[in-house]
Coordinates of C-alpha atoms in Angstrom, one line a residue:
Chain I
M1 CA -47.9 85.0 141.7
A2 CA -47.9 84.1 145.4
Y3 CA -49.4 86.4 148.1
L4 CA -45.9 87.2 149.5
E5 CA -43.0 86.9 147.2
I6 CA -39.4 87.4 148.3
K7 CA -36.6 87.4 145.8
N8 CA -32.9 87.2 146.5
F9 CA -32.8 88.9 150.0
C10 CA -29.2 89.6 151.0
K11 CA -28.2 91.2 154.2
K12 CA -24.7 92.1 155.4
F13 CA -23.7 93.4 158.8
G14 CA -20.3 94.9 158.1
E15 CA -18.4 92.1 156.5
H16 CA -20.6 89.4 157.9
E17 CA -23.1 88.1 155.3
V18 CA -26.1 86.9 157.3
L19 CA -28.5 86.4 154.4
K20 CA -27.1 85.1 151.1
G21 CA -29.9 85.3 148.6
I22 CA -33.2 84.1 150.1
D23 CA -36.2 83.3 147.9
L24 CA -39.4 82.7 149.6
S25 CA -43.1 82.7 148.7
I26 CA -46.3 82.2 150.7
E27 CA -49.8 81.8 149.6
K28 CA -52.7 83.6 151.3
G29 CA -53.8 81.8 154.4
E30 CA -50.7 79.7 154.5
V31 CA -48.6 79.0 157.5
L32 CA -44.8 78.9 156.9
S33 CA -42.4 77.8 159.5
I34 CA -38.7 78.6 159.4
I35 CA -36.4 76.3 161.2
G36 CA -32.6 76.1 161.6
S37 CA -29.9 76.4 164.2
S38 CA -29.1 79.8 165.8
G39 CA -27.1 82.0 163.6
S40 CA -28.6 80.7 160.4
G41 CA -30.3 84.0 159.6
K42 CA -33.9 83.1 160.5
T43 CA -34.5 86.1 162.7
T44 CA -32.7 88.5 160.4
L45 CA -34.9 87.3 157.6
L46 CA -38.0 88.0 159.7
R47 CA -36.6 91.4 160.7
C48 CA -36.0 92.3 157.0
I49 CA -39.6 91.3 156.2
N50 CA -40.8 93.6 159.0
F51 CA -38.6 96.5 157.8
L52 CA -36.6 96.5 161.0
E53 CA -33.6 95.8 158.9
T54 CA -33.1 96.9 155.3
P55 CA -31.8 94.2 153.0
N56 CA -28.8 95.1 150.8
K57 CA -30.3 93.3 147.9
G58 CA -33.6 91.8 147.0
V59 CA -37.3 92.5 146.2
M60 CA -40.4 91.9 148.2
V61 CA -43.9 91.9 146.7
L62 CA -47.0 91.6 148.8
D63 CA -50.4 91.0 147.2
G64 CA -49.1 92.3 143.9
E65 CA -47.6 95.5 145.4
T66 CA -43.8 95.9 145.4
L67 CA -43.1 96.8 149.0
F68 CA -39.4 96.8 148.7
N69 CA -36.8 96.8 146.0
A70 CA -33.2 97.3 147.0
E71 CA -32.4 98.9 143.7
T72 CA -34.8 101.8 144.1
D73 CA -35.3 101.9 147.9
K74 CA -31.8 102.8 149.2
K75 CA -33.4 105.2 151.7
I76 CA -37.0 104.8 152.6
R77 CA -38.8 107.8 154.1
E78 CA -39.9 107.3 157.7
K79 CA -43.6 107.8 156.8
D80 CA -43.4 105.2 154.0
L81 CA -41.5 102.8 156.3
R82 CA -44.3 103.0 158.9
E83 CA -47.0 102.3 156.3
K84 CA -45.0 99.4 154.9
R85 CA -44.4 97.9 158.3
L86 CA -48.2 97.9 159.0
N87 CA -48.7 95.2 156.4
F88 CA -47.0 92.9 158.9
G89 CA -47.3 92.1 162.6
L90 CA -44.4 90.8 164.6
V91 CA -44.5 88.9 167.8
F92 CA -41.1 89.0 169.6
Q93 CA -39.2 86.3 171.5
S94 CA -39.0 88.6 174.5
F95 CA -42.7 89.9 174.2
N96 CA -41.7 93.6 174.5
L97 CA -44.9 94.6 176.1
F98 CA -45.1 98.3 177.2
P99 CA -44.8 98.0 181.0
Q100 CA -46.6 101.2 181.9
Y101 CA -49.8 100.2 180.1
S102 CA -52.4 97.7 181.2
V103 CA -53.1 94.7 179.0
A104 CA -56.0 96.4 177.4
D105 CA -54.0 99.6 176.8
N106 CA -51.1 97.7 175.3
I107 CA -53.6 96.3 172.7
T108 CA -55.4 99.6 171.9
L109 CA -52.4 102.0 172.1
A110 CA -51.4 101.8 168.5
P111 CA -54.9 101.6 166.9
L112 CA -56.0 104.6 169.0
L113 CA -52.9 106.7 167.9
Q114 CA -53.7 105.7 164.3
L115 CA -57.3 106.7 164.8
K116 CA -56.2 110.1 166.1
E117 CA -54.1 110.7 163.0
K118 CA -57.0 109.6 160.8
C119 CA -59.4 111.9 162.5
K120 CA -57.1 114.9 162.0
K121 CA -57.1 114.3 158.3
D122 CA -60.7 113.2 157.9
K123 CA -63.0 115.5 159.9
T124 CA -66.1 113.4 159.1
L125 CA -64.8 110.6 161.3
N126 CA -66.4 110.4 164.8
F127 CA -63.5 109.8 167.2
A128 CA -65.7 108.5 170.1
E129 CA -67.5 106.1 167.9
E130 CA -64.4 104.7 166.2
K131 CA -62.7 104.4 169.6
Q132 CA -65.6 102.2 170.8
K133 CA -65.0 100.0 167.8
I134 CA -61.3 99.7 168.7
I135 CA -62.1 98.8 172.3
A136 CA -64.7 96.3 171.2
D137 CA -62.1 94.7 168.8
A138 CA -59.7 94.5 171.7
E139 CA -62.2 92.8 173.9
K140 CA -62.7 90.2 171.2
L141 CA -59.0 89.7 170.9
L142 CA -58.7 89.3 174.7
E143 CA -61.4 86.7 174.6
K144 CA -59.7 84.9 171.8
T145 CA -56.4 84.8 173.7
G146 CA -58.1 83.9 177.0
L147 CA -57.1 87.1 178.7
T148 CA -60.4 88.7 179.4
D149 CA -59.9 88.6 183.2
K150 CA -56.5 90.1 182.9
K151 CA -57.4 93.2 180.9
N152 CA -56.7 95.7 183.7
E153 CA -53.5 94.0 184.9
Y154 CA -50.0 95.3 184.1
P155 CA -47.5 93.2 182.3
C156 CA -45.2 92.8 185.4
V157 CA -47.8 90.6 187.1
L158 CA -48.4 88.3 184.2
S159 CA -46.7 85.0 183.5
G160 CA -44.5 84.7 180.3
G161 CA -47.2 82.8 178.5
Q162 CA -49.8 85.4 179.4
Q163 CA -47.5 88.2 178.3
Q164 CA -46.8 86.5 174.9
R165 CA -50.6 86.1 174.4
V166 CA -51.0 89.8 175.0
A167 CA -48.3 90.5 172.5
I168 CA -50.1 88.3 169.9
A169 CA -53.4 90.2 170.6
R170 CA -51.5 93.5 170.3
A171 CA -50.1 92.5 166.9
L172 CA -53.5 91.3 165.7
A173 CA -55.2 94.6 166.8
L174 CA -53.7 96.3 163.8
K175 CA -55.1 93.7 161.4
P176 CA -51.8 92.8 159.7
K177 CA -51.9 91.0 156.4
I178 CA -49.2 88.7 157.6
L179 CA -48.4 87.9 161.2
C180 CA -44.8 86.9 162.0
F181 CA -43.5 85.2 165.1
D182 CA -39.9 85.3 166.1
E183 CA -39.3 82.2 168.3
P184 CA -42.5 83.0 170.3
T185 CA -41.9 80.3 172.9
S186 CA -38.2 80.4 173.3
A187 CA -38.2 82.6 176.3
L188 CA -40.9 80.6 178.1
D189 CA -40.8 77.9 180.7
P190 CA -41.7 74.6 179.0
E191 CA -45.0 74.3 180.8
L192 CA -46.1 77.7 179.4
T193 CA -45.4 77.1 175.7
G194 CA -48.6 75.1 175.3
E195 CA -50.9 78.0 175.9
V196 CA -49.1 80.2 173.4
L197 CA -49.0 77.5 170.7
K198 CA -52.7 76.9 171.3
V199 CA -53.4 80.5 170.4
I200 CA -51.3 80.3 167.3
R201 CA -53.0 77.1 166.3
A202 CA -56.4 78.8 166.7
L203 CA -55.2 81.6 164.4
K204 CA -54.4 79.0 161.7
G205 CA -58.1 77.9 162.0
E206 CA -59.0 81.5 160.9
D207 CA -56.9 81.1 157.8
R208 CA -54.4 83.7 158.8
T209 CA -51.2 84.0 156.8
M210 CA -48.3 83.5 159.2
I211 CA -44.6 83.1 159.2
I212 CA -43.2 81.4 162.3
V213 CA -39.6 81.1 163.2
T214 CA -39.5 78.3 165.8
H215 CA -37.5 75.7 167.6
E216 CA -40.7 73.7 168.4
M217 CA -40.3 71.0 165.8
G218 CA -43.5 69.1 166.7
F219 CA -45.5 72.3 166.5
A220 CA -43.9 73.3 163.1
K221 CA -44.7 69.9 161.8
N222 CA -48.4 70.0 162.9
V223 CA -49.3 73.6 162.2
S224 CA -47.4 74.6 159.0
D225 CA -48.3 74.2 155.4
S226 CA -44.7 74.5 154.4
V227 CA -41.4 74.4 156.2
V228 CA -38.2 76.2 155.3
F229 CA -34.9 75.0 156.7
M230 CA -32.1 77.7 156.8
A231 CA -28.4 77.2 157.3
N232 CA -25.7 79.8 157.0
G233 CA -27.9 82.4 155.4
V234 CA -29.4 80.2 152.7
I235 CA -32.5 78.1 152.4
E236 CA -31.1 74.6 152.5
E237 CA -34.3 72.8 152.1
E238 CA -38.0 73.5 151.8
G239 CA -41.2 71.6 151.3
N240 CA -44.3 70.4 153.1
P241 CA -43.7 69.5 156.7
K242 CA -44.1 65.7 156.3
E243 CA -41.5 65.7 153.6
V244 CA -39.0 67.9 155.4
F245 CA -39.3 66.2 158.8
E246 CA -39.7 62.6 157.7
N247 CA -37.6 62.5 154.6
P248 CA -34.9 65.2 154.8
K249 CA -32.6 65.3 151.8
S250 CA -29.7 67.6 152.6
E251 CA -27.0 66.4 155.0
K252 CA -27.3 69.6 157.1
L253 CA -31.0 69.1 157.7
K254 CA -30.4 65.5 158.6
A255 CA -27.8 66.5 161.1
F256 CA -30.0 69.3 162.5
L257 CA -33.0 67.0 163.0
A258 CA -30.8 64.3 164.5
G259 CA -29.3 66.8 166.9
I260 CA -32.8 67.9 168.0
N261 CA -34.0 64.3 168.4
N262 CA -30.9 63.4 170.5
K263 CA -31.7 66.4 172.8
E264 CA -35.3 65.3 173.1
G265 CA -34.2 61.8 173.9
E266 CA -31.9 62.9 176.7
Chain N
M1 CA -31.0 141.8 217.6
S2 CA -34.5 140.4 218.4
F3 CA -35.6 136.9 217.3
E4 CA -38.2 138.5 215.0
L5 CA -35.5 140.6 213.3
I6 CA -33.2 137.7 212.9
N7 CA -36.0 135.5 211.6
S8 CA -37.1 138.0 209.0
T9 CA -33.5 138.7 207.9
L10 CA -32.8 135.0 207.5
L11 CA -36.1 134.4 205.7
R12 CA -35.1 137.1 203.2
G13 CA -31.9 135.2 202.5
F14 CA -33.7 131.9 202.3
G15 CA -36.1 133.4 199.8
T16 CA -33.2 134.1 197.5
T17 CA -31.9 130.6 198.1
C18 CA -35.2 129.1 197.2
L19 CA -35.6 131.3 194.1
L20 CA -32.2 130.3 192.9
F21 CA -33.0 126.7 193.6
I22 CA -36.4 126.7 191.8
L23 CA -35.2 128.7 188.7
T24 CA -32.1 126.5 188.4
L25 CA -34.2 123.4 188.5
V26 CA -36.8 124.6 186.0
L27 CA -34.2 125.7 183.5
S28 CA -31.6 123.0 183.9
L29 CA -33.9 120.0 183.4
P30 CA -34.9 121.0 179.8
L31 CA -31.3 122.1 179.1
G32 CA -30.1 118.7 180.4
L33 CA -32.5 117.0 178.0
L34 CA -31.1 119.0 175.1
I35 CA -27.5 118.1 176.1
M36 CA -28.6 114.5 176.4
F37 CA -29.8 114.6 172.8
G38 CA -26.4 116.1 171.9
L39 CA -24.6 113.3 173.7
K40 CA -26.6 110.8 171.8
C41 CA -26.4 112.6 168.5
P42 CA -25.3 110.3 165.6
V43 CA -23.3 113.2 164.2
K44 CA -19.9 112.4 165.8
I45 CA -18.7 116.0 166.1
V46 CA -21.8 117.1 168.0
S47 CA -21.6 114.2 170.5
W48 CA -17.9 114.8 171.0
L49 CA -18.4 118.5 171.6
C50 CA -21.1 117.7 174.1
R51 CA -18.9 115.1 175.8
I52 CA -16.0 117.6 176.1
F53 CA -18.4 120.2 177.5
V54 CA -19.8 117.9 180.1
W55 CA -16.3 116.8 181.0
I56 CA -15.2 120.4 181.6
I57 CA -18.3 121.3 183.6
R58 CA -18.3 118.2 185.7
G59 CA -14.5 118.3 186.0
T60 CA -14.1 121.7 187.5
P61 CA -15.4 123.1 190.8
L62 CA -18.7 124.8 190.8
M63 CA -17.1 127.6 192.8
L64 CA -14.5 128.2 190.1
Q65 CA -17.3 128.3 187.5
L66 CA -19.1 131.0 189.5
F67 CA -16.0 133.1 189.5
V68 CA -15.4 132.6 185.8
V69 CA -18.9 133.5 184.8
F70 CA -19.1 136.5 187.1
Y71 CA -15.6 138.0 186.7
V72 CA -14.2 136.9 183.4
P73 CA -16.5 139.0 181.1
S74 CA -15.7 142.3 183.0
L75 CA -12.1 141.7 184.0
L76 CA -10.8 140.0 180.8
F77 CA -13.0 141.6 178.2
G78 CA -14.2 144.8 179.9
I79 CA -17.9 143.8 179.4
K80 CA -19.8 144.7 182.4
L81 CA -22.3 141.9 182.0
F82 CA -23.2 141.2 185.6
S83 CA -22.3 144.3 187.5
F84 CA -25.7 145.9 187.4
T85 CA -28.1 146.3 190.4
N86 CA -31.7 147.2 190.1
G87 CA -33.0 147.0 193.6
T88 CA -34.6 143.6 193.0
V89 CA -33.3 140.2 193.7
F90 CA -32.6 139.8 189.9
E91 CA -29.4 141.8 189.9
G92 CA -26.3 140.9 187.9
R93 CA -24.7 138.7 190.5
F94 CA -27.9 136.7 190.9
L95 CA -28.1 136.1 187.2
A96 CA -24.5 135.1 187.0
A97 CA -25.1 132.5 189.7
L98 CA -28.3 131.3 188.0
I99 CA -26.5 130.8 184.7
T100 CA -23.7 129.0 186.3
F101 CA -26.0 126.7 188.3
V102 CA -28.2 126.0 185.3
I103 CA -25.2 125.0 183.1
N104 CA -23.6 123.0 185.8
Y105 CA -26.7 121.0 186.8
A106 CA -27.8 120.5 183.2
C107 CA -24.6 118.6 182.6
Y108 CA -25.2 116.3 185.5
F109 CA -28.9 115.8 184.5
S110 CA -27.9 115.1 180.9
V111 CA -25.7 112.2 182.0
I112 CA -28.5 110.8 184.2
F113 CA -31.0 111.2 181.4
K114 CA -28.7 109.4 179.0
G115 CA -28.3 106.5 181.5
G116 CA -32.1 106.3 181.7
V117 CA -32.6 106.3 177.9
D118 CA -29.8 103.8 177.3
N119 CA -31.4 101.6 179.9
I120 CA -34.6 101.2 177.7
S121 CA -34.3 97.9 175.8
R122 CA -34.1 98.0 172.0
G123 CA -37.2 95.8 172.0
Q124 CA -39.4 98.6 173.3
Y125 CA -38.4 100.8 170.3
E126 CA -38.8 97.9 167.9
A127 CA -42.2 97.0 169.3
G128 CA -43.2 100.6 168.7
K129 CA -41.9 100.5 165.2
V130 CA -43.7 97.4 164.1
L131 CA -46.9 98.8 165.5
G132 CA -46.4 101.7 163.1
L133 CA -45.7 104.4 165.8
T134 CA -43.7 107.5 164.8
K135 CA -40.4 108.3 166.4
S136 CA -41.9 111.0 168.6
Q137 CA -44.8 108.7 169.6
I138 CA -42.3 106.1 170.6
F139 CA -40.4 108.6 172.7
Y140 CA -43.4 110.3 174.4
K141 CA -45.8 107.4 174.7
I142 CA -43.5 104.5 175.4
V143 CA -40.0 105.5 176.4
L144 CA -40.4 108.7 178.5
L145 CA -42.3 107.4 181.5
Q146 CA -40.0 104.4 181.7
V147 CA -37.0 106.7 181.7
I148 CA -38.6 109.0 184.4
K149 CA -39.2 105.9 186.6
T150 CA -35.6 104.7 186.3
I151 CA -34.0 108.1 186.9
I152 CA -36.1 109.4 189.7
S153 CA -33.7 108.3 192.5
P154 CA -30.5 109.8 190.9
I155 CA -32.5 113.0 190.1
S156 CA -33.7 113.3 193.6
N157 CA -30.1 113.1 194.8
E158 CA -29.0 115.9 192.5
V159 CA -32.0 118.0 193.4
I160 CA -31.2 117.7 197.1
T161 CA -27.6 118.5 196.5
L162 CA -28.7 121.6 194.5
V163 CA -30.6 123.0 197.5
K164 CA -27.4 123.0 199.5
D165 CA -25.1 124.0 196.6
T166 CA -27.0 127.3 196.2
S167 CA -25.0 128.5 199.2
L168 CA -21.9 128.6 197.0
A169 CA -23.4 131.6 195.3
R170 CA -22.2 133.6 198.3
V171 CA -18.7 133.6 196.8
I172 CA -19.9 136.2 194.3
S173 CA -21.9 137.9 197.0
V174 CA -25.4 136.8 196.0
A175 CA -27.5 137.6 199.0
E176 CA -28.5 134.1 199.8
I177 CA -29.1 132.8 203.3
F178 CA -25.4 132.4 204.4
F179 CA -24.3 135.6 202.9
I180 CA -27.1 137.5 204.7
N181 CA -26.3 135.6 207.9
E182 CA -22.7 136.5 207.7
T183 CA -23.0 140.1 206.8
E184 CA -26.0 141.0 209.0
I185 CA -26.0 138.6 211.9
L186 CA -22.7 136.7 212.4
S187 CA -20.9 139.9 212.1
K188 CA -22.6 140.9 215.4
A189 CA -21.2 137.8 217.1
I190 CA -24.6 136.0 217.2
V191 CA -23.8 132.4 216.4
W192 CA -27.0 130.4 217.1
P193 CA -28.8 131.3 213.9
L194 CA -26.3 129.0 212.1
F195 CA -28.2 126.1 213.7
Y196 CA -31.5 127.8 212.9
I197 CA -30.4 127.8 209.2
A198 CA -29.9 124.1 209.4
V199 CA -33.6 123.8 210.3
F200 CA -34.6 125.7 207.2
F201 CA -32.6 123.3 205.1
L202 CA -33.8 120.2 206.9
L203 CA -37.5 121.3 206.5
F204 CA -37.0 122.2 202.8
I205 CA -35.2 118.9 202.0
G206 CA -37.7 116.9 204.1
L207 CA -40.5 118.4 201.9
L208 CA -38.6 117.4 198.7
T209 CA -38.0 113.9 200.0
I210 CA -41.7 113.5 200.6
L211 CA -42.4 114.8 197.1
F212 CA -39.9 112.3 195.5
N213 CA -41.2 109.4 197.6
Y214 CA -44.7 110.3 196.4
L215 CA -43.6 110.3 192.7
E216 CA -41.7 107.0 193.2
K217 CA -44.8 105.5 194.7
K218 CA -47.0 106.8 191.9
L219 CA -44.8 105.0 189.4
S220 CA -44.4 101.8 191.3
Y221 CA -47.4 100.2 189.5
F222 CA -45.1 99.0 186.7
K223 CA -41.6 97.6 186.3
A224 CA -39.5 99.3 183.7

């Protein structure tokens, strides 16, 4: 069985069927890219995986544990929802940093709140000691994302690329099993996408399991182990990147790739 | 009347004015928060009741509301709720005015709060959720300060209006500064203290303005 296994995810918003039975599997340490035109359901799929939306049908199994089963999980308790969400990290298109916190505090906010809860339950834990560990972890993440000199700045003075790198560090600070990216460079100026993609590429070097929804075809081709092409709420085609990009089989994927090549040629 | 006597008389009235102002502010802010939660309540009947309530309170003159709260219980139902005196400032008519002001301002505040909360992008809540924060952590650690920052200007407007609105309490004979002035000074054909009263208000509101500017500056380190 694969590390993450998704079976028959369906999601409806009112009458509008956004996901029509998605099957997906990822091995540990693998990078999966999801491509497709807007409205194809890529982002909704990612939001379902992160428990921001609840699928109407389907099952999700992570590392042998059934995280979600639409049959039995009609209503998930808030506390369980939080725990389930923590298996995943999500980097948003629009960064969504917390404006009132410095870069360092953005990264340590959630881990420190978690630590406080843990310390309440487990009196043997030393808060000050554990806090130092969290801060040290954050320093490492800042170094990894090239933001050490920005740690005391506030998000409003950072460039988009820097903000997105903070968002990646913030997601990593909770040590998610799978890190998801929802079009991480779509809100960035072209000259800033490189620095973000570089960070993601470096994460691949650490064998992190990642799911990336992206419009950067060159990046998807280089960095992914497998690529999924979605159209109208279904997976139209999937395979290794070389195959998908160089030898597309379905007409829709051919048209999609041709459209992108045309745009790049303009 | 000597200046000292006029001064001390007016100060007595201004004390009542200030007390009414501070108590109204302290009580109406949390009540406004409560009404805001009501306005945003997913249970339709609750949000509709709150909306109708806010509409009535914002849609009728504050002066009328003062009359209703003070006179209706005793004249219509024979309940002498606010007719007591006890020698302190906290007599019946003062309480009636306080209750009216608190309800009235809470409604205005609730709408300002709602605007501030609605202004926070969905992404902030979602970022909190994917980081495993609880609903209350998201509200207190992420949303609240951003809301305060965005509403501080409209709130300062309301607060300054409140200082001056307190003088409406004179219509039910609360011994605030204008009532005192009229009964004890103006009645003796001494007119100049009216301008002197303006100085009280200018100073008080000047102080509030400085305070709000300070708060605004304190929160200027980030952009919500």
